[in-house]
């Protein structure tokens, strides 16, 4: 789950990281009041969960409160890469002498949290990593020791930070680590961490991603979720415990298991089709869950055919069949459906579906070819 | 022959009285697994009756180990309790722990793995379907009816996709030595390389199937390892060719991040060292026959 810039920075501040004393506005009038309160030049920043908002015109500088209000009016409601801006952050403008990147994430290969820093702050770190990897300093953190002072000092030294900023940098780096661990983050970035006009370090932009698996112990973070990050169907699916991702094609997929779901999509493509979604019903899906999954797939207007691929292990084929029949009795199904059931209670499942006028298949390849043909026929009719 | 588990495995079920625990205990007993007992804190002294056997329930793993001497443990408890269950089994001296639990927080797994590395305990999983040695022992969910004994070893990051591949082999009369699900999490206990090493050493395994998916670089590392250390033929399949970047495809570990972890890179790395990579699971039996 991603957090907005203001949510991330306010959280950083709780751990002692210096941030600009800004506030969030949902209306141009609020923006005016905040700018007045801050006094002097301010930055108006769109709060959206995508990168590249600056280039899209979502970040503006204002000298007066009136100007801040005008910019806020323009930015609020703006569409940035398909997301509507609902809030703006009004921060006092800072004089920037230097820009640093500082971030934490999980290094899967090393099985450690890794702190990364670069003197080339303010730009996309992935770009720096791709073009000039030598400019990124990395330090792996032992889980039983945490981030040590010397490691933070190594980073400060490595990115060529002036010695007079080292002590402050060490305290910021350690605070960011504490914040990352305490909030079960999978990413925490300050980009840029600037040296301001007074020669002090200041976190002017921030980003956090929280490990979804850990949300059960972070109720405060759960309430911060911005639903615009996902489609309504994705929200519905998440709330009932299904993994669903909307894609661009026209063949709806319902599969049990993530690996098999990906494979089903791959094979649809192999036979010339395009999957409309990824959907994993997860282990042990019962009839109700299957019916809801089916609803979600059919609610996508792009879907011209549906492929159901179930390999029964924990999941029972008869439960899946019941769920499909339940869903079909509630909504009118106008698209062709191809079903493949293998494994636990396969015969019972097939018996239940025998009268439902559905196309069946024995192998995955056969199922995919039939679904691709069905979608093609629907497109050309 | 086989790896990790066989008919000498004595299994302890952690979370034996839970919904998942009791359901899978019954299925594992039906398959012929020698389960010696289980644990559920607060329910020590009770018995779990599976029709064919009565299994003792203990409050703690330490008590269960003293009374029943298991050499393997399976963890069937929710994510919030799973790390503790792994530590408990480790400290009780159980050498092989299989954790099926999905959605364990990544930071918990970083600590778990660091601790296990110190102790020398082997963890398979988490977020995995377990291990199956056909006709000998099943630890986890892998459906026995899709398998038959033979000499092909299977290692996979997935669950149902593994069953699919195993079933495709069985239909063609190609049996399996052992099938190991290492799990779909970004940080796990046992890697592809660990299992490839065991299959290479196992006289009962002649060929190996490795099923990978997008995310991370474990398949690339495995490819380098195969080139230097594996003499047995390896056939592979990589799921997620059509997955969009930046999206987590069901498994916590199945995500292409910053251009790393794509199916193309993995396929290329494997093919570069002579591993045949199937375009679909149904092609695997044919590729094995020609290896």
XYZ file of C-alpha atoms in Angstrom:
672
model
C 0.000 0.000 0.000
C 1.394 3.362 -1.043
C 1.268 6.445 1.156
C 0.982 9.977 -0.195
C 3.865 12.430 0.111
C 2.219 14.301 2.987
C 1.380 11.065 4.841
C 4.949 9.824 4.433
C 6.575 13.104 5.488
C 4.307 13.628 8.487
C 5.201 10.092 9.584
C 8.925 10.799 9.058
C 8.541 13.880 11.271
C 7.167 11.700 14.101
C 10.568 9.989 14.161
C 12.486 13.272 14.244
C 13.220 13.859 10.567
C 13.098 17.594 9.719
C 10.407 18.386 7.112
C 8.986 21.691 5.857
C 6.135 22.929 8.098
C 3.438 22.498 5.454
C -0.230 21.500 5.525
C -2.716 19.757 3.261
C -5.595 21.478 1.480
C -8.626 20.030 -0.317
C -9.960 23.377 -1.588
C -8.345 26.523 -3.076
C -9.635 28.510 -0.081
C -7.862 26.226 2.355
C -4.725 26.573 0.242
C -5.004 30.363 0.566
C -5.343 30.190 4.346
C -2.376 27.840 4.685
C -0.175 29.980 2.424
C -1.106 33.064 4.479
C -0.236 31.271 7.701
C 3.121 30.095 6.353
C 3.938 33.540 4.929
C 6.416 34.022 2.076
C 6.782 31.859 -1.020
C 5.179 28.394 -0.980
C 5.126 25.259 -3.151
C 1.775 23.724 -4.108
C 2.170 19.989 -4.688
C -0.448 17.598 -6.084
C -0.915 14.534 -3.856
C -1.254 11.604 -6.249
C 0.130 8.071 -6.056
C 2.084 8.222 -9.332
C 5.457 9.574 -10.284
C 6.057 12.378 -12.780
C 3.586 14.867 -11.286
C 6.081 17.737 -11.719
C 6.262 17.238 -15.477
C 2.458 16.954 -15.572
C 2.121 20.448 -14.014
C 1.197 19.192 -10.565
C 3.868 21.179 -8.701
C 3.823 25.012 -8.711
C 5.632 27.793 -6.902
C 3.660 30.780 -5.530
C 4.924 34.079 -4.115
C 1.652 35.139 -2.485
C -1.379 33.519 -0.881
C -3.552 34.672 -3.802
C -1.221 33.030 -6.248
C -1.228 29.853 -4.121
C -5.023 29.816 -4.269
C -4.973 30.173 -8.085
C -2.481 27.318 -8.476
C -4.427 25.118 -6.056
C -7.605 25.754 -8.065
C -5.785 24.631 -11.188
C -4.156 21.553 -9.643
C -7.108 20.244 -7.612
C -9.217 18.036 -9.874
C -6.387 17.735 -12.380
C -5.910 14.352 -14.035
C -2.384 12.956 -13.676
C -1.834 9.628 -15.439
C -5.465 8.652 -14.897
C -5.616 9.735 -11.234
C -7.604 12.758 -10.060
C -5.861 15.157 -7.658
C -7.995 15.522 -4.514
C -5.476 17.118 -2.163
C -2.549 19.492 -2.433
C 0.309 19.935 0.002
C 1.308 23.546 0.689
C 4.941 23.678 1.845
C 7.124 26.726 2.462
C 9.507 27.039 -0.507
C 13.080 26.115 0.408
C 16.339 27.391 -0.940
C 18.151 24.333 -2.312
C 21.949 24.235 -2.113
C 22.290 20.503 -2.615
C 20.026 17.525 -3.296
C 20.573 14.029 -1.911
C 18.668 10.774 -2.345
C 18.176 8.648 0.788
C 16.057 5.506 0.825
C 15.414 2.140 2.420
C 14.016 -0.984 0.806
C 14.238 -4.786 0.954
C 17.116 -6.374 -0.940
C 15.575 -9.751 -1.808
C 18.811 -11.345 -2.930
C 20.721 -10.267 0.203
C 17.675 -10.924 2.452
C 18.363 -7.669 4.240
C 16.987 -4.167 4.474
C 19.279 -1.971 2.409
C 19.920 1.763 2.795
C 20.740 3.536 -0.431
C 21.993 7.051 -0.943
C 23.195 9.148 -3.823
C 24.549 12.646 -4.277
C 22.312 12.843 -7.369
C 19.072 13.585 -5.512
C 15.825 14.912 -6.897
C 15.781 12.538 -9.865
C 14.383 9.032 -10.298
C 16.719 6.700 -8.399
C 15.985 3.830 -10.784
C 17.357 5.993 -13.574
C 20.525 6.684 -11.572
C 20.797 2.964 -10.774
C 20.533 2.061 -14.455
C 22.873 4.736 -15.868
C 25.434 5.365 -13.136
C 25.171 2.601 -10.513
C 28.545 3.642 -9.064
C 26.912 6.849 -7.781
C 24.680 4.893 -5.421
C 26.084 3.920 -2.024
C 24.425 0.840 -0.492
C 24.593 -0.434 3.060
C 22.944 -3.675 4.192
C 21.521 -3.692 7.690
C 21.789 -6.646 10.075
C 18.301 -7.222 11.504
C 19.645 -7.955 14.988
C 21.871 -4.835 15.073
C 19.880 -2.222 13.201
C 21.533 0.680 11.381
C 24.780 1.596 13.153
C 26.246 5.103 13.315
C 29.341 4.058 11.393
C 27.206 2.780 8.524
C 25.373 6.100 8.253
C 28.753 7.879 8.449
C 30.079 5.647 5.658
C 27.144 6.755 3.519
C 27.634 10.457 4.324
C 31.294 10.097 3.439
C 30.540 8.062 0.333
C 28.192 10.631 -1.178
C 30.616 13.445 -0.411
C 28.425 15.231 2.127
C 30.110 18.137 3.913
C 31.452 17.072 7.347
C 29.438 19.687 9.178
C 26.230 17.877 8.075
C 27.339 14.398 9.127
C 25.868 14.399 12.637
C 22.488 15.572 11.349
C 22.632 13.079 8.485
C 23.319 10.181 10.872
C 20.357 11.136 13.021
C 18.089 11.394 9.928
C 19.289 8.059 8.536
C 18.674 6.311 11.856
C 15.259 7.956 12.228
C 14.303 6.792 8.737
C 15.353 3.244 9.640
C 13.290 3.334 12.857
C 10.301 4.648 10.889
C 10.744 1.956 8.214
C 10.864 -0.882 10.737
C 8.112 0.412 13.038
C 5.693 0.843 10.142
C 6.555 -2.391 8.277
C 7.520 -0.433 5.183
C 8.826 -2.050 2.011
C 10.059 1.327 0.746
C 10.835 4.659 2.472
C 12.447 7.416 0.440
C 13.492 10.986 1.001
C 14.057 12.402 -2.455
C 15.388 14.952 -2.256
C 16.931 15.423 1.132
C 18.229 18.956 0.635
C 20.866 21.170 2.151
C 18.835 24.352 2.581
C 19.794 28.043 2.647
C 20.860 27.747 6.298
C 23.068 24.762 5.524
C 20.649 22.386 7.307
C 19.287 19.084 5.986
C 15.561 19.021 5.197
C 13.331 16.252 3.766
C 11.348 18.119 1.103
C 9.788 15.114 -0.618
C 8.973 11.664 0.732
C 7.439 8.384 -0.216
C 6.491 5.250 1.684
C 5.127 1.879 0.649
C 3.766 -0.390 3.380
C 3.982 -4.206 3.236
C 0.357 -5.277 2.680
C 0.981 -8.482 4.639
C 1.758 -6.437 7.772
C -1.328 -4.219 7.695
C -3.036 -6.469 10.257
C -0.862 -4.830 12.935
C -1.152 -1.237 11.640
C -4.732 -0.107 11.913
C -3.719 3.561 11.678
C -2.070 2.928 8.313
C -5.011 0.924 6.947
C -7.164 4.026 7.382
C -4.758 6.033 5.221
C -5.380 3.932 2.118
C -6.270 5.974 -0.955
C -8.693 3.837 -2.941
C -7.955 5.741 -6.164
C -4.756 3.661 -6.371
C -6.856 0.707 -7.516
C -9.958 0.253 -9.686
C -13.318 -0.293 -7.892
C -13.196 -3.950 -8.980
C -9.703 -4.299 -7.495
C -10.949 -2.791 -4.213
C -13.922 -5.166 -4.123
C -11.653 -8.135 -4.832
C -9.136 -7.157 -2.148
C -11.870 -6.793 0.454
C -13.092 -10.360 -0.137
C -9.575 -11.781 -0.263
C -9.065 -12.274 -3.997
C -6.015 -11.135 -5.916
C -7.376 -9.308 -8.987
C -5.574 -7.043 -11.432
C -7.315 -5.408 -14.376
C -5.482 -5.790 -17.696
C -6.107 -4.549 -21.235
C -7.396 -7.665 -23.030
C -10.835 -9.237 -23.519
C -10.584 -12.753 -22.047
C -11.615 -12.828 -18.392
C -9.672 -15.330 -16.296
C -10.557 -17.104 -13.079
C -7.833 -19.390 -11.778
C -6.866 -20.864 -8.400
C -3.285 -20.111 -7.489
C -1.045 -17.216 -8.528
C 1.468 -19.212 -10.583
C -1.259 -21.029 -12.495
C -3.144 -17.745 -12.992
C -0.048 -16.148 -14.547
C 0.497 -19.256 -16.668
C -3.106 -19.170 -17.879
C -2.608 -15.549 -18.987
C 0.660 -16.473 -20.697
C -0.963 -19.317 -22.616
C -3.903 -17.160 -23.711
C -1.265 -14.841 -25.205
C 0.623 -17.770 -26.697
C -2.520 -18.684 -28.659
C -3.069 -15.128 -29.851
C -5.485 -13.794 -27.236
C -5.217 -11.078 -24.594
C -6.168 -11.607 -20.924
C -8.619 -9.063 -19.432
C -7.429 -9.679 -15.899
C -5.344 -11.629 -13.434
C -7.514 -13.337 -10.830
C -6.351 -15.771 -8.175
C -9.184 -17.215 -6.077
C -6.491 -18.389 -3.608
C -6.424 -21.704 -1.781
C -9.654 -23.351 -0.692
C -12.079 -20.990 -2.436
C -15.682 -21.888 -1.584
C -18.811 -21.405 -3.703
C -19.508 -17.874 -2.365
C -16.022 -16.627 -3.131
C -16.122 -18.149 -6.610
C -19.490 -16.492 -7.282
C -18.076 -13.113 -6.225
C -14.996 -13.620 -8.370
C -17.239 -14.411 -11.310
C -19.245 -11.222 -10.712
C -16.091 -9.134 -10.700
C -14.905 -10.627 -13.999
C -18.289 -10.165 -15.690
C -18.606 -6.564 -14.474
C -15.705 -5.666 -16.794
C -17.336 -4.439 -20.040
C -14.237 -5.394 -22.062
C -14.681 -9.108 -21.317
C -15.835 -11.039 -24.394
C -15.157 -14.569 -23.112
C -14.274 -16.123 -19.766
C -11.781 -18.881 -19.071
C -12.093 -20.744 -15.774
C -9.055 -22.889 -14.970
C -9.160 -24.784 -11.680
C -6.634 -27.345 -10.550
C -8.196 -28.811 -7.439
C -5.903 -29.397 -4.486
C -7.236 -27.569 -1.456
C -9.832 -26.064 -3.790
C -12.641 -28.506 -4.574
C -13.979 -28.574 -8.141
C -17.592 -29.110 -6.977
C -17.423 -25.930 -4.853
C -16.168 -23.996 -7.868
C -18.967 -25.434 -10.029
C -21.557 -24.422 -7.417
C -20.157 -20.907 -7.269
C -20.309 -20.539 -11.041
C -23.904 -21.804 -11.135
C -24.857 -19.425 -8.268
C -23.343 -16.481 -10.124
C -25.054 -17.475 -13.380
C -28.439 -17.675 -11.664
C -28.049 -14.108 -10.375
C -26.730 -12.287 -13.428
C -27.461 -12.813 -17.073
C -24.315 -14.200 -18.687
C -23.988 -13.016 -22.252
C -20.399 -14.057 -22.951
C -19.163 -17.574 -23.732
C -17.519 -19.435 -20.863
C -14.853 -22.104 -21.155
C -14.234 -24.252 -18.100
C -11.454 -26.628 -17.196
C -11.692 -28.503 -13.920
C -9.006 -30.978 -12.820
C -8.289 -32.548 -9.445
C -10.175 -32.811 -6.152
C -13.858 -33.704 -6.756
C -13.469 -33.175 -10.504
C -16.272 -35.609 -11.460
C -18.821 -34.019 -9.095
C -17.902 -30.604 -10.466
C -18.311 -31.717 -14.063
C -21.657 -33.366 -13.270
C -22.974 -30.150 -11.743
C -21.971 -28.162 -14.819
C -23.176 -30.702 -17.398
C -26.589 -29.045 -17.852
C -25.323 -25.463 -17.786
C -24.435 -25.279 -21.468
C -20.797 -24.364 -20.895
C -17.845 -25.251 -23.036
C -15.426 -27.579 -21.262
C -11.797 -28.479 -21.879
C -9.434 -31.139 -20.606
C -6.047 -29.472 -20.975
C -4.952 -25.894 -20.397
C -3.868 -25.509 -24.021
C -7.265 -26.693 -25.244
C -9.064 -24.356 -22.819
C -6.985 -21.366 -23.920
C -7.541 -22.059 -27.622
C -11.284 -22.358 -27.112
C -11.416 -19.118 -25.110
C -9.375 -17.241 -27.737
C -11.678 -18.517 -30.492
C -14.778 -17.565 -28.499
C -13.488 -14.027 -27.897
C -12.584 -13.656 -31.578
C -16.040 -14.789 -32.658
C -17.682 -12.359 -30.222
C -15.529 -9.501 -31.568
C -16.420 -10.192 -35.186
C -20.176 -10.635 -34.651
C 15.053 -42.504 -3.495
C 13.980 -39.003 -2.708
C 15.020 -35.767 -1.017
C 13.964 -34.106 2.255
C 11.096 -36.489 3.134
C 10.462 -40.239 2.785
C 8.772 -43.120 4.615
C 11.056 -42.536 7.620
C 9.734 -38.991 8.120
C 8.050 -38.466 11.496
C 5.907 -35.376 11.180
C 4.663 -32.916 13.797
C 1.737 -30.635 12.857
C 1.885 -27.164 14.461
C -1.673 -25.866 14.641
C -3.209 -29.353 14.436
C -6.606 -28.439 15.927
C -7.237 -25.446 13.641
C -9.474 -25.552 10.572
C -6.556 -25.863 8.121
C -4.559 -28.013 10.524
C -7.210 -30.664 11.118
C -8.269 -30.764 7.442
C -4.763 -31.308 6.102
C -3.768 -33.638 8.938
C -6.550 -35.958 7.785
C -5.421 -35.755 4.122
C -1.769 -36.342 4.998
C -2.641 -39.375 7.154
C -4.804 -40.751 4.319
C -1.820 -40.433 1.986
C 0.291 -42.472 4.378
C 2.373 -39.793 6.101
C 3.564 -40.844 9.543
C 2.231 -38.034 11.740
C 3.366 -38.435 15.344
C 1.386 -35.617 16.924
C 0.582 -31.944 16.894
C 0.587 -28.750 18.909
C -1.964 -26.092 19.776
C -1.147 -23.884 22.780
C -3.860 -24.372 25.413
C -5.080 -27.695 24.040
C -2.363 -30.004 25.354
C -3.689 -33.398 26.460
C -6.428 -33.543 23.831
C -6.435 -36.030 20.930
C -7.121 -35.544 17.232
C -9.006 -38.483 15.757
C -8.595 -38.979 11.981
C -10.587 -42.265 11.816
C -7.426 -44.313 11.213
C -5.195 -42.845 13.946
C -5.484 -40.913 17.199
C -2.869 -38.172 17.459
C -1.733 -36.553 20.719
C -1.931 -32.752 21.036
C 0.743 -30.865 23.012
C 0.879 -27.301 24.309
C 4.451 -26.748 23.212
C 6.782 -28.088 20.551
C 9.361 -28.923 23.226
C 6.909 -31.318 24.915
C 5.938 -32.838 21.580
C 9.598 -33.425 20.688
C 10.302 -35.110 24.035
C 7.282 -37.407 23.686
C 7.246 -38.220 19.962
C 10.685 -37.378 18.485
C 9.568 -35.870 15.155
C 12.210 -35.105 12.474
C 10.021 -32.714 10.513
C 7.368 -30.135 11.350
C 4.656 -28.522 9.267
C 3.275 -25.121 10.245
C -0.433 -24.596 9.572
C -1.097 -21.412 11.563
C -2.073 -17.844 10.495
C 0.565 -15.287 9.469
C 0.485 -13.392 12.773
C 1.618 -16.533 14.644
C 3.744 -18.273 12.007
C 7.122 -16.607 12.763
C 6.798 -17.624 16.419
C 5.915 -21.178 15.369
C 9.063 -21.312 13.200
C 11.263 -20.055 16.086
C 9.648 -22.566 18.448
C 10.306 -25.528 16.141
C 13.877 -24.312 15.528
C 14.647 -23.983 19.233
C 13.149 -27.427 19.887
C 15.749 -28.832 17.496
C 13.547 -29.959 14.600
C 15.867 -30.073 11.557
C 13.265 -29.572 8.786
C 10.389 -27.092 9.024
C 7.776 -26.653 6.294
C 5.738 -23.441 6.555
C 2.700 -23.151 4.297
C 1.468 -19.844 5.722
C 0.899 -16.983 3.259
C 1.211 -13.235 4.038
C 3.951 -13.319 6.681
C 5.320 -9.741 6.826
C 8.605 -9.420 4.919
C 10.457 -7.864 7.864
C 9.488 -10.845 10.019
C 10.925 -13.185 7.387
C 14.203 -11.228 7.281
C 14.638 -11.920 11.010
C 13.449 -15.535 10.743
C 15.907 -16.300 7.966
C 18.808 -14.612 9.791
C 18.049 -16.721 12.883
C 17.694 -19.988 10.950
C 21.009 -19.369 9.186
C 22.696 -19.182 12.603
C 21.041 -22.395 13.813
C 21.495 -24.415 10.623
C 17.810 -25.391 10.492
C 16.185 -25.901 7.090
C 12.920 -24.077 6.400
C 10.874 -24.818 3.266
C 8.485 -21.959 2.478
C 6.702 -19.918 3.673
C 3.731 -19.466 1.350
C 4.347 -22.896 -0.159
C 2.315 -26.055 -0.860
C 4.866 -28.274 0.895
C 6.729 -31.377 -0.228
C 5.571 -34.672 -1.732
C 7.560 -37.868 -2.186
C 5.086 -40.022 -4.151
C 3.837 -43.137 -2.370
C 6.013 -42.388 0.674
C 5.226 -39.110 2.367
C 3.272 -35.909 1.898
C 3.997 -32.811 3.984
C 1.572 -30.076 2.938
C -1.146 -29.771 0.301
C 0.283 -31.252 -2.908
C -2.477 -33.579 -4.155
C -1.210 -37.164 -4.219
C -3.563 -38.251 -6.994
C -1.627 -36.105 -9.521
C 1.659 -37.831 -8.720
C 3.387 -41.161 -9.302
C 6.773 -42.419 -8.117
C 9.660 -42.064 -10.531
C 12.935 -40.267 -11.125
C 12.083 -36.667 -12.029
C 12.595 -34.094 -9.285
C 10.357 -31.010 -9.326
C 11.120 -27.691 -7.607
C 8.751 -24.742 -7.855
C 7.827 -21.317 -6.443
C 4.171 -22.021 -7.095
C 1.359 -24.257 -5.796
C -1.297 -25.209 -8.298
C 1.078 -24.655 -11.224
C 3.265 -27.354 -9.671
C 0.308 -29.740 -9.528
C -0.395 -28.927 -13.170
C 3.153 -29.845 -14.191
C 3.229 -32.948 -11.995
C -0.094 -34.073 -13.470
C 1.164 -33.499 -17.028
C 4.150 -35.753 -16.228
C 2.006 -38.422 -14.576
C -0.359 -38.536 -17.570
C 2.662 -39.328 -19.753
C 3.848 -42.028 -17.359
C 6.774 -39.944 -16.090
C 7.056 -40.404 -12.318
C 8.579 -38.081 -9.733
C 11.229 -38.603 -7.047
C 10.215 -35.638 -4.893
C 8.251 -32.472 -5.567
C 9.275 -29.407 -3.525
C 7.312 -26.153 -3.345
C 9.750 -23.472 -2.111
C 7.041 -20.803 -1.952
C 6.091 -17.512 -3.555
C 7.454 -15.050 -0.985
C 10.325 -12.647 -1.666
C 12.282 -14.037 1.293
C 12.075 -17.746 1.960
C 13.988 -20.527 3.668
C 15.047 -22.777 0.814
C 16.155 -21.564 -2.610
C 16.199 -23.165 -6.051
C 19.934 -23.719 -5.608
C 19.426 -25.577 -2.305
C 16.967 -27.990 -3.923
C 19.020 -28.376 -7.129
C 21.967 -29.388 -4.922
C 19.862 -32.051 -3.184
C 18.501 -33.409 -6.485
C 22.007 -33.518 -7.962
C 23.168 -35.619 -4.978
C 20.088 -37.886 -4.940
C 20.683 -41.172 -6.794
C 16.912 -41.555 -7.243
C 16.619 -38.357 -9.287
C 17.719 -38.470 -12.930
C 16.154 -35.315 -14.355
C 14.949 -32.063 -12.829
C 12.043 -29.700 -13.555
C 12.402 -26.157 -12.205
C 9.309 -23.945 -12.225
C 10.005 -20.261 -11.723
C 8.074 -17.063 -12.046
C 8.608 -13.308 -12.340
C 10.202 -11.336 -9.492
C 13.641 -11.408 -7.928
C 16.704 -13.033 -9.454
C 16.659 -16.555 -7.985
C 16.169 -18.198 -11.398
C 19.176 -16.301 -12.809
C 21.290 -17.416 -9.843
C 20.047 -20.976 -10.341
C 21.079 -20.801 -14.000
C 24.648 -19.877 -13.036
C 24.661 -22.698 -10.479
C 23.360 -25.227 -13.006
C 26.131 -24.301 -15.433
C 28.808 -25.089 -12.848
C 27.366 -27.783 -10.580
C 24.411 -29.665 -12.064
C 25.132 -32.583 -14.382
C 21.534 -33.860 -14.593
C 19.275 -32.460 -17.327
C 17.092 -29.545 -16.201
C 13.857 -28.460 -17.914
C 12.226 -25.211 -16.822
C 9.074 -23.168 -17.111
C 8.749 -19.500 -16.109
C 5.310 -18.058 -15.332
C 4.399 -14.423 -15.856
C 5.561 -13.569 -19.399
C 2.370 -11.522 -19.820
C 2.414 -9.858 -16.379
C 2.533 -6.036 -16.364
C 5.517 -4.428 -14.538
C 5.032 -2.983 -11.045
C 2.049 -5.199 -10.187
C 2.173 -7.940 -7.584
C 0.744 -11.029 -9.275
C -0.882 -12.792 -6.343
C 2.352 -13.999 -4.743
C 4.120 -11.399 -2.617
C 7.330 -12.155 -4.524
C 5.868 -12.131 -8.044
C 6.558 -8.550 -9.094
C 8.803 -6.926 -11.678
C 10.450 -3.977 -9.899
C 12.633 -1.374 -11.565
C 12.950 -3.618 -14.621
C 14.358 -6.495 -12.522
C 12.716 -9.916 -12.401
C 11.188 -10.193 -15.874
C 10.328 -13.556 -17.407
C 12.426 -12.705 -20.500
C 15.621 -12.293 -18.441
C 15.007 -15.544 -16.607
C 14.284 -17.531 -19.777
C 17.371 -16.043 -21.446
C 19.612 -16.828 -18.456
C 18.398 -20.447 -18.348
C 18.606 -21.042 -22.088
C 22.118 -19.568 -22.118
C 23.313 -22.443 -19.901
C 21.517 -25.129 -21.892
C 18.335 -25.479 -19.855
C 15.324 -26.200 -22.063
C 12.530 -23.775 -21.224
C 8.978 -24.911 -22.026
C 6.505 -22.438 -23.535
C 3.639 -24.151 -21.714
C 3.420 -26.802 -18.977
C 2.156 -29.432 -21.420
C 5.439 -29.235 -23.352
C 7.501 -30.283 -20.318
C 7.078 -34.096 -20.679
C 8.300 -33.938 -24.294
C 11.310 -31.799 -23.377
C 12.187 -34.203 -20.538
C 11.956 -37.203 -22.853
C 14.503 -35.566 -25.178
C 16.873 -34.541 -22.388
